[in-house]
PDB file of C-alpha atoms in Angstrom:
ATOM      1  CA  UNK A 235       0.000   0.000   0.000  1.00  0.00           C
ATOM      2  CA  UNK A 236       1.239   3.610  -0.546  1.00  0.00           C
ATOM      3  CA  UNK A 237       2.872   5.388   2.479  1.00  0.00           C
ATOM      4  CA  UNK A 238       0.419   7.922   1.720  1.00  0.00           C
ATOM      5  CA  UNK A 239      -2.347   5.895   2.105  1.00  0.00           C
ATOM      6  CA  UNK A 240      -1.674   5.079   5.905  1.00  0.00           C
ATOM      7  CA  UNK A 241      -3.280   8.114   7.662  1.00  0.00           C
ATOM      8  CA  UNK A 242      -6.530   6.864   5.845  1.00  0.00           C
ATOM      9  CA  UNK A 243      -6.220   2.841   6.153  1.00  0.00           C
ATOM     10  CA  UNK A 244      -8.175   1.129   8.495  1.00  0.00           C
ATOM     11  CA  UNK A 245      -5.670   0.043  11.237  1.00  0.00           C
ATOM     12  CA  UNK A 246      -7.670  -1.878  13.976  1.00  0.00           C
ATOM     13  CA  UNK A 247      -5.052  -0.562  16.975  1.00  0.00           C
ATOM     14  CA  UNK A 248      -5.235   3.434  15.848  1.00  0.00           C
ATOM     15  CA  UNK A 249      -9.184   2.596  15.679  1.00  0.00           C
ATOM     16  CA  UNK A 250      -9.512   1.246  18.894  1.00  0.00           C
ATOM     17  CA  UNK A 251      -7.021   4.783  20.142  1.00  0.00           C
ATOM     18  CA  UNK A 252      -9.776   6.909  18.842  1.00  0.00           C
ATOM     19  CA  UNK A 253      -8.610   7.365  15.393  1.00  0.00           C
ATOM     20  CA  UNK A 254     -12.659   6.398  14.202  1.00  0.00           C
ATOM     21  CA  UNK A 255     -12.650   8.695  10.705  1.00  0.00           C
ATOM     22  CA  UNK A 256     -11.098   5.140   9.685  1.00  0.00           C
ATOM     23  CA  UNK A 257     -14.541   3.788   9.187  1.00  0.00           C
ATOM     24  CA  UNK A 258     -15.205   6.120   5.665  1.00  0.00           C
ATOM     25  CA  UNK A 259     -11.739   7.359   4.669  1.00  0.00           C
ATOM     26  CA  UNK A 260     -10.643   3.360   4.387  1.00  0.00           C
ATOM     27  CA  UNK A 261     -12.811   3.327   1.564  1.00  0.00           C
ATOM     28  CA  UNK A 262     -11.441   6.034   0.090  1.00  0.00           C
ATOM     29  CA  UNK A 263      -7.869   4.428  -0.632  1.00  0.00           C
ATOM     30  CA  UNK A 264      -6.488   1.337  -2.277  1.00  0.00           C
ATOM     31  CA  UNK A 265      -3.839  -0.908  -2.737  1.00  0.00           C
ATOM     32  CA  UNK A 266      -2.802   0.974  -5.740  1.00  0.00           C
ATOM     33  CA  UNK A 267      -4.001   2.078  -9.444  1.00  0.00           C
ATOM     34  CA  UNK A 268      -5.952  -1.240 -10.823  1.00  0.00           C
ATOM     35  CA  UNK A 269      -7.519  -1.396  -7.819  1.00  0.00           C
ATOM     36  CA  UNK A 270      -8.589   2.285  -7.624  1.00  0.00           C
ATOM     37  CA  UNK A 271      -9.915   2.168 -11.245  1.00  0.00           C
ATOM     38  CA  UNK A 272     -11.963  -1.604 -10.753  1.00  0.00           C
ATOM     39  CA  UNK A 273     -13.914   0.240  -7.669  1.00  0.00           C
ATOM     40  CA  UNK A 274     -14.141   3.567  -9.688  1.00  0.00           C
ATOM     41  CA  UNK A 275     -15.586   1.203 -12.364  1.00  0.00           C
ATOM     42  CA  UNK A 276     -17.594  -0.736 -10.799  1.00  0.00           C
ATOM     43  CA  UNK A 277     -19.255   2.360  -8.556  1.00  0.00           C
ATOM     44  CA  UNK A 278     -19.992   4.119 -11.814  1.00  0.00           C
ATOM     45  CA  UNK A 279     -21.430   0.915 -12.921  1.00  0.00           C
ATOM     46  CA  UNK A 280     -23.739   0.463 -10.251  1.00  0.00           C
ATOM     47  CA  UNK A 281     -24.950   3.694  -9.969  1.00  0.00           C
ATOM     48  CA  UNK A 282     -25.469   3.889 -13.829  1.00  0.00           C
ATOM     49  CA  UNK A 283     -27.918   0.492 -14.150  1.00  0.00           C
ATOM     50  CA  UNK A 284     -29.654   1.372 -10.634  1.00  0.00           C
ATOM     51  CA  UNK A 285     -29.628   5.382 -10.930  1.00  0.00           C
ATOM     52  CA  UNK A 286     -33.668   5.779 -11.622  1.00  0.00           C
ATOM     53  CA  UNK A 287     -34.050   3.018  -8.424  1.00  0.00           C
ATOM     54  CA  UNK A 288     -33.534   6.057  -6.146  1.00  0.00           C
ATOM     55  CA  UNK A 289     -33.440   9.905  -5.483  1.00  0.00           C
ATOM     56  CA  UNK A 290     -30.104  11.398  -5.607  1.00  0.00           C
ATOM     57  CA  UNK A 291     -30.031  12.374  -1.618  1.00  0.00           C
ATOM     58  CA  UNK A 292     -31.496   8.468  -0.537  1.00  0.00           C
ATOM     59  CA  UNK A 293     -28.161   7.659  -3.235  1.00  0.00           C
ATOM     60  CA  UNK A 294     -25.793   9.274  -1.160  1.00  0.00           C
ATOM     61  CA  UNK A 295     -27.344   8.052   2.034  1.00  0.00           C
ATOM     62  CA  UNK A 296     -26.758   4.470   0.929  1.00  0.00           C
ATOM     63  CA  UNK A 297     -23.693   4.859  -0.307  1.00  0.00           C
ATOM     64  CA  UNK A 298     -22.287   6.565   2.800  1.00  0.00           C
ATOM     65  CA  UNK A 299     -23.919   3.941   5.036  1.00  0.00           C
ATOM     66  CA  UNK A 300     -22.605   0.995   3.623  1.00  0.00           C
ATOM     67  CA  UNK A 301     -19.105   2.689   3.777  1.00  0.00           C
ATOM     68  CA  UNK A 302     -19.498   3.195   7.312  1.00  0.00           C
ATOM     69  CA  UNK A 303     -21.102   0.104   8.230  1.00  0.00           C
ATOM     70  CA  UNK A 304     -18.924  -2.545   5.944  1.00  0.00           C
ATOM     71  CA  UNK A 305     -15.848  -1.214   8.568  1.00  0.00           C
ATOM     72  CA  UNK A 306     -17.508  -0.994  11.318  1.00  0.00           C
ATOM     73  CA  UNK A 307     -18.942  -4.556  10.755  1.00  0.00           C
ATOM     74  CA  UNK A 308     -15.686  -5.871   9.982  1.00  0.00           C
ATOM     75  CA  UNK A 309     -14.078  -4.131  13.110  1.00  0.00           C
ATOM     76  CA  UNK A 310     -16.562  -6.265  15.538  1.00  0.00           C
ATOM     77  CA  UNK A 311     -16.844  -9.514  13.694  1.00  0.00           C
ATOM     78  CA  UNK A 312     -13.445 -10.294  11.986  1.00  0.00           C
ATOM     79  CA  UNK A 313     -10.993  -9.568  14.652  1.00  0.00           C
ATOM     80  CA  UNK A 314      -8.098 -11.114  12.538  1.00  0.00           C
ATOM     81  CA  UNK A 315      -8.442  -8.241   9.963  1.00  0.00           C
ATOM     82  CA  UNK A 316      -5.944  -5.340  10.996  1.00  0.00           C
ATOM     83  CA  UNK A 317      -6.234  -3.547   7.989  1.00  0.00           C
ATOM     84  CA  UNK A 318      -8.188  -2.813   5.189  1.00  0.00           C
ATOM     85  CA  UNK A 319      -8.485  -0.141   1.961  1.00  0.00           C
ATOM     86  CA  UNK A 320     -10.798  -0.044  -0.927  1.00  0.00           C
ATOM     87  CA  UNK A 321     -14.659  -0.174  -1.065  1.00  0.00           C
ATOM     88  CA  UNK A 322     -15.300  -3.522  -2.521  1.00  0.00           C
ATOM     89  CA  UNK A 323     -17.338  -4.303   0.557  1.00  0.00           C
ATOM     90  CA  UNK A 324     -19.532  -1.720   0.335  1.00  0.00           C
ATOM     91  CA  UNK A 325     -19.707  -1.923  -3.575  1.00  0.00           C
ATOM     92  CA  UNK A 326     -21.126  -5.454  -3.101  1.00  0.00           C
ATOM     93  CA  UNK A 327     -23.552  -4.079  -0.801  1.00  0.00           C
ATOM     94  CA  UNK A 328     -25.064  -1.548  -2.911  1.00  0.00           C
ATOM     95  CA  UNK A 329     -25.375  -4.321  -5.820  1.00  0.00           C
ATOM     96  CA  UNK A 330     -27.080  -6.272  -3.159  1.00  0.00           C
ATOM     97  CA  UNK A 331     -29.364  -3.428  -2.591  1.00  0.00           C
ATOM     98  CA  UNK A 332     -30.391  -2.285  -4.880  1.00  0.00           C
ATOM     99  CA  UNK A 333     -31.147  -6.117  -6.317  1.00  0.00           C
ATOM    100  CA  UNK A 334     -32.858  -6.546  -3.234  1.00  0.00           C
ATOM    101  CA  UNK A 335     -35.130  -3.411  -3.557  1.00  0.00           C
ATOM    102  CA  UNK A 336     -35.969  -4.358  -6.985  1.00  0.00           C
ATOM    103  CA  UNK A 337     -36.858  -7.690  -6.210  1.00  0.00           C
ATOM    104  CA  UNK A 338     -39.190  -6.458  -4.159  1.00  0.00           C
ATOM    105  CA  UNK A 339     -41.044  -4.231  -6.586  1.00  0.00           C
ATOM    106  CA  UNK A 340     -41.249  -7.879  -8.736  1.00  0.00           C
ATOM    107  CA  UNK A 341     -38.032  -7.882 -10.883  1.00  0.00           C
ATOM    108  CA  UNK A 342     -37.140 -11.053 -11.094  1.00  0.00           C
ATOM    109  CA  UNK A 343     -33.880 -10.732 -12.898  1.00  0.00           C
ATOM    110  CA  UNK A 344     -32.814  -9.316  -9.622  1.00  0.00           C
ATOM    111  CA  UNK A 345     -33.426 -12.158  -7.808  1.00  0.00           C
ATOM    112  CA  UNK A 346     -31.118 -13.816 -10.237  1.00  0.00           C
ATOM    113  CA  UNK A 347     -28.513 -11.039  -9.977  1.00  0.00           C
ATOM    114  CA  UNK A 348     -28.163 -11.570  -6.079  1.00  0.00           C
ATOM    115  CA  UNK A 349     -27.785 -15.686  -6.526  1.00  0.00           C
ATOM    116  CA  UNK A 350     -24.897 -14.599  -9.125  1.00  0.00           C
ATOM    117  CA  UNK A 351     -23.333 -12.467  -7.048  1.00  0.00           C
ATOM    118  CA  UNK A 352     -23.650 -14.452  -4.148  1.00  0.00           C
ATOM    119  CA  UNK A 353     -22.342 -17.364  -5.863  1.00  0.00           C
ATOM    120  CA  UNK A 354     -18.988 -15.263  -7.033  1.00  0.00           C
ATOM    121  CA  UNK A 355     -19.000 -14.144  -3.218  1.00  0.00           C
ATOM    122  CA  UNK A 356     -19.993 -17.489  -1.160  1.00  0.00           C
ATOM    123  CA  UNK A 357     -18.004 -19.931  -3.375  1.00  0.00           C
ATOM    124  CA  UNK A 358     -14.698 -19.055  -3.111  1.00  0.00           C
ATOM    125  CA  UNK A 359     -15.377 -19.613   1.098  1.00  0.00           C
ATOM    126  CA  UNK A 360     -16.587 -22.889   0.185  1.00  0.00           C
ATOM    127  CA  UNK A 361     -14.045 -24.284  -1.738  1.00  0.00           C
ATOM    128  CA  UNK A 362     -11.129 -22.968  -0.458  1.00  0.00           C
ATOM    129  CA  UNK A 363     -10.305 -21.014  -3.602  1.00  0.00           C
ATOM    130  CA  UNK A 364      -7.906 -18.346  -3.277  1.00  0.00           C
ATOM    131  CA  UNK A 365      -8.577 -14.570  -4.842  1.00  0.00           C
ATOM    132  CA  UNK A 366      -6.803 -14.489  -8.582  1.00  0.00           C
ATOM    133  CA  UNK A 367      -7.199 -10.950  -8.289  1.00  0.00           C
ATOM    134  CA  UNK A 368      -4.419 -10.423  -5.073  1.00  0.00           C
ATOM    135  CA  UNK A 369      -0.885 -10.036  -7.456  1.00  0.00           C
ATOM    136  CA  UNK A 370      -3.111  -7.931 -10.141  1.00  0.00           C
ATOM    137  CA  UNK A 371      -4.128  -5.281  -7.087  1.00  0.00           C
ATOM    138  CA  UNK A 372      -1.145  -5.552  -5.090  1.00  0.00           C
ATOM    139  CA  UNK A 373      -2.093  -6.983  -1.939  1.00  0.00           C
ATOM    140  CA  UNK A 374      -4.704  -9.727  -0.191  1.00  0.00           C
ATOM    141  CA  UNK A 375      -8.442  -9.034  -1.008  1.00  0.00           C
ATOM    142  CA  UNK A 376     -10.598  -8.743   2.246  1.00  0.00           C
ATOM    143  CA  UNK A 377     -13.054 -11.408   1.106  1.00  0.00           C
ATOM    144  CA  UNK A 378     -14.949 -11.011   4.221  1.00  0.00           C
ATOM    145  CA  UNK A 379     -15.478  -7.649   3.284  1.00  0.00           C
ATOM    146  CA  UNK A 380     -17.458  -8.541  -0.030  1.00  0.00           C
ATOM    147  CA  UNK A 381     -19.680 -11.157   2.490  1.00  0.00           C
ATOM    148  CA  UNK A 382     -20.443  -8.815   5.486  1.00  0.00           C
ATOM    149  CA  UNK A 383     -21.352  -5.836   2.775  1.00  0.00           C
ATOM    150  CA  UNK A 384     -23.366  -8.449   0.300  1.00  0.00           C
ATOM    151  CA  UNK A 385     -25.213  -9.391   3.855  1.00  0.00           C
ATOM    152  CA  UNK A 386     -25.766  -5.610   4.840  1.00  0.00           C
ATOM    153  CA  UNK A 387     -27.213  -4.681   1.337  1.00  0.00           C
ATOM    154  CA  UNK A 388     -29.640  -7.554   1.496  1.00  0.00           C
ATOM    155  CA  UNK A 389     -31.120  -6.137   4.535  1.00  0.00           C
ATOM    156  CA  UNK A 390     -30.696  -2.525   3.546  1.00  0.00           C
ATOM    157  CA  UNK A 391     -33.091  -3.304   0.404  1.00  0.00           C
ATOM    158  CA  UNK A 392     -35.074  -5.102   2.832  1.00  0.00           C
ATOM    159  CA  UNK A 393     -35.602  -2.680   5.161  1.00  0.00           C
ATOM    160  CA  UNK A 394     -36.028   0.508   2.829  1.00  0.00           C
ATOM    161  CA  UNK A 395     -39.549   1.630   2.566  1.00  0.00           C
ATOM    162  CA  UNK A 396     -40.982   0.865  -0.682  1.00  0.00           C
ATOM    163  CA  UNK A 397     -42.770   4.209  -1.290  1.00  0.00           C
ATOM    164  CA  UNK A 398     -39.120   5.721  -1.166  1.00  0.00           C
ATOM    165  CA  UNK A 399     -38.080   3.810  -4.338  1.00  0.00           C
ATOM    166  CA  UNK A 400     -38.501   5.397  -7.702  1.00  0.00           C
ATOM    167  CA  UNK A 401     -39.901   1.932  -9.165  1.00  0.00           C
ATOM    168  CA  UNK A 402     -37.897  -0.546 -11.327  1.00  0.00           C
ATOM    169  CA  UNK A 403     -34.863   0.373 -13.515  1.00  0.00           C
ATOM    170  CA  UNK A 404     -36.497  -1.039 -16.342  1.00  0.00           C
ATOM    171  CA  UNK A 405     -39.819   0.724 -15.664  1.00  0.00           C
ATOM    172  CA  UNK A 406     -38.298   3.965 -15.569  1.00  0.00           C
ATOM    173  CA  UNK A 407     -36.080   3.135 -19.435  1.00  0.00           C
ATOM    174  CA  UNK A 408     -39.563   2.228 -20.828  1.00  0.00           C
ATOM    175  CA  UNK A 409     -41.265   5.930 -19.387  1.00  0.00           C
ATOM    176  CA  UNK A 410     -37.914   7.877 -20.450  1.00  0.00           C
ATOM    177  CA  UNK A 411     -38.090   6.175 -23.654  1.00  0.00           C
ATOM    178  CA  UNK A 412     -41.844   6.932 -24.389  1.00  0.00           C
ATOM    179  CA  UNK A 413     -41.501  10.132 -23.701  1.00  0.00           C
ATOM    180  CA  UNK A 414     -38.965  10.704 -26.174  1.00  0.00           C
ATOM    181  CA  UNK A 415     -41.543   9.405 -28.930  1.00  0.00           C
TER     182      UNK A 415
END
C-alpha cells in the first residue's frame, strides 16, 4: 500500500485509540491504481444500471452507510483483519441493494442477480479457492469484506420503505423512452 495511504487505512489498533474517521476514509484508498480504477468502475457501474431506483439524496445516504457500516462490521466480527483499503465491501452491498429493492417491486432478474453475485462471493469460502485478483491489485483481497457488505445490502433493500423507491430500472427506461416518442 502507498505510504500515503496510511493516515486513511483502516488500522484496527489506531481505531480502537480513537482514530474512528477510519470507518469512511478506508474506503477512500487502495492498494494501488488497478484497484482504484476496478472500484471507480464498478461504482460508476452500479450507480449507472440502478440510478432511476432512487433519489439522488437516498443515493448518497446508501452509499455513505454501507461505507461506514462494511468497517464498522468488519471491526466487531473479523478480529483477525488489521487492515483494510478499498470499497469492494460496500460496492457489493449496494449491488445487493439495490437487487434486493428491486426484487421487491417484482423484478425477477434481480433475484437472479443476487444468486450470481452471491455465488462469485460465497463460493470461493466454500471451496477454499484463493482470490486471482491479489498479485493484479497488489495486496490480499478482504473477502470477508465482499460477504459482510453483500449481507448488509440484502437487509438494507429489505428494510427501505418501498414508497421511497422510484420503481424498477427497467420501468423507468420504458417511461424515459416513451416520452422521447
Amino acid at each position: 500500500m502507498p505510504q500515503s495511504n496510511l493516515w486513511m487505512a483502516y488500522d484496527r489498533p489506531l481505531v480502537e485509540n480513537g482514530q474512528w474517521w477510519r470507518f469512511i476514509t478506508a474506503n477512500l484508498v487502495h492498494l494501488g491504481g488497478w484497484h482504484t480504477i476496478m472500484n471507480l468502475a464498478s461504482l460508476w457501474l452500479i450507480s449507472f444500471i440502478f440510478q432511476p431506483l432512487l433519489k439522488m439524496s437516498h443515493w448518497i445516504g446508501w452509499v455513505l452507510l454501507l461505507y461506514f457500516v462494511n468497517i464498522l462490521a468488519m471491526h466487531l466480527w473479523t478480529p483477525h483483519i488489521i487492515h483494510y483499503v478499498g470499497m469492494s465491501g460496500a460496492l457489493y452491498g449496494l449491488i445487493a441493494a439495490c437487487a434486493t429493492a428491486e426484487l421487491r417491486l417484482g423484478v425477477k432478474i434481480s433475484g437472479v442477480l443476487l444468486i450470481i453475485v452471491g455465488i462469485k462471493i460465497f463460493l470461493p469460502q466454500i471451496v477454499g479457492v484463493e482470490s486471482e485478483y491479489d498479485e493484479f491489485l497488489g495486496g490480499a483481497v478482504v473477502e470477508e469484506s465482499h460477504i459482510i457488505g453483500f449481507i448488509q445490502g440484502i437487509i438494507l433493500g429489505l428494510l427501505w420503505p418501498k414508497q421511497l423507491l422510484n420503481g424498477p430500472v427497467l420501468q423507468s427506461i420504458l417511461k424515459s423512452n416513451k416520452s422521447k416518442e
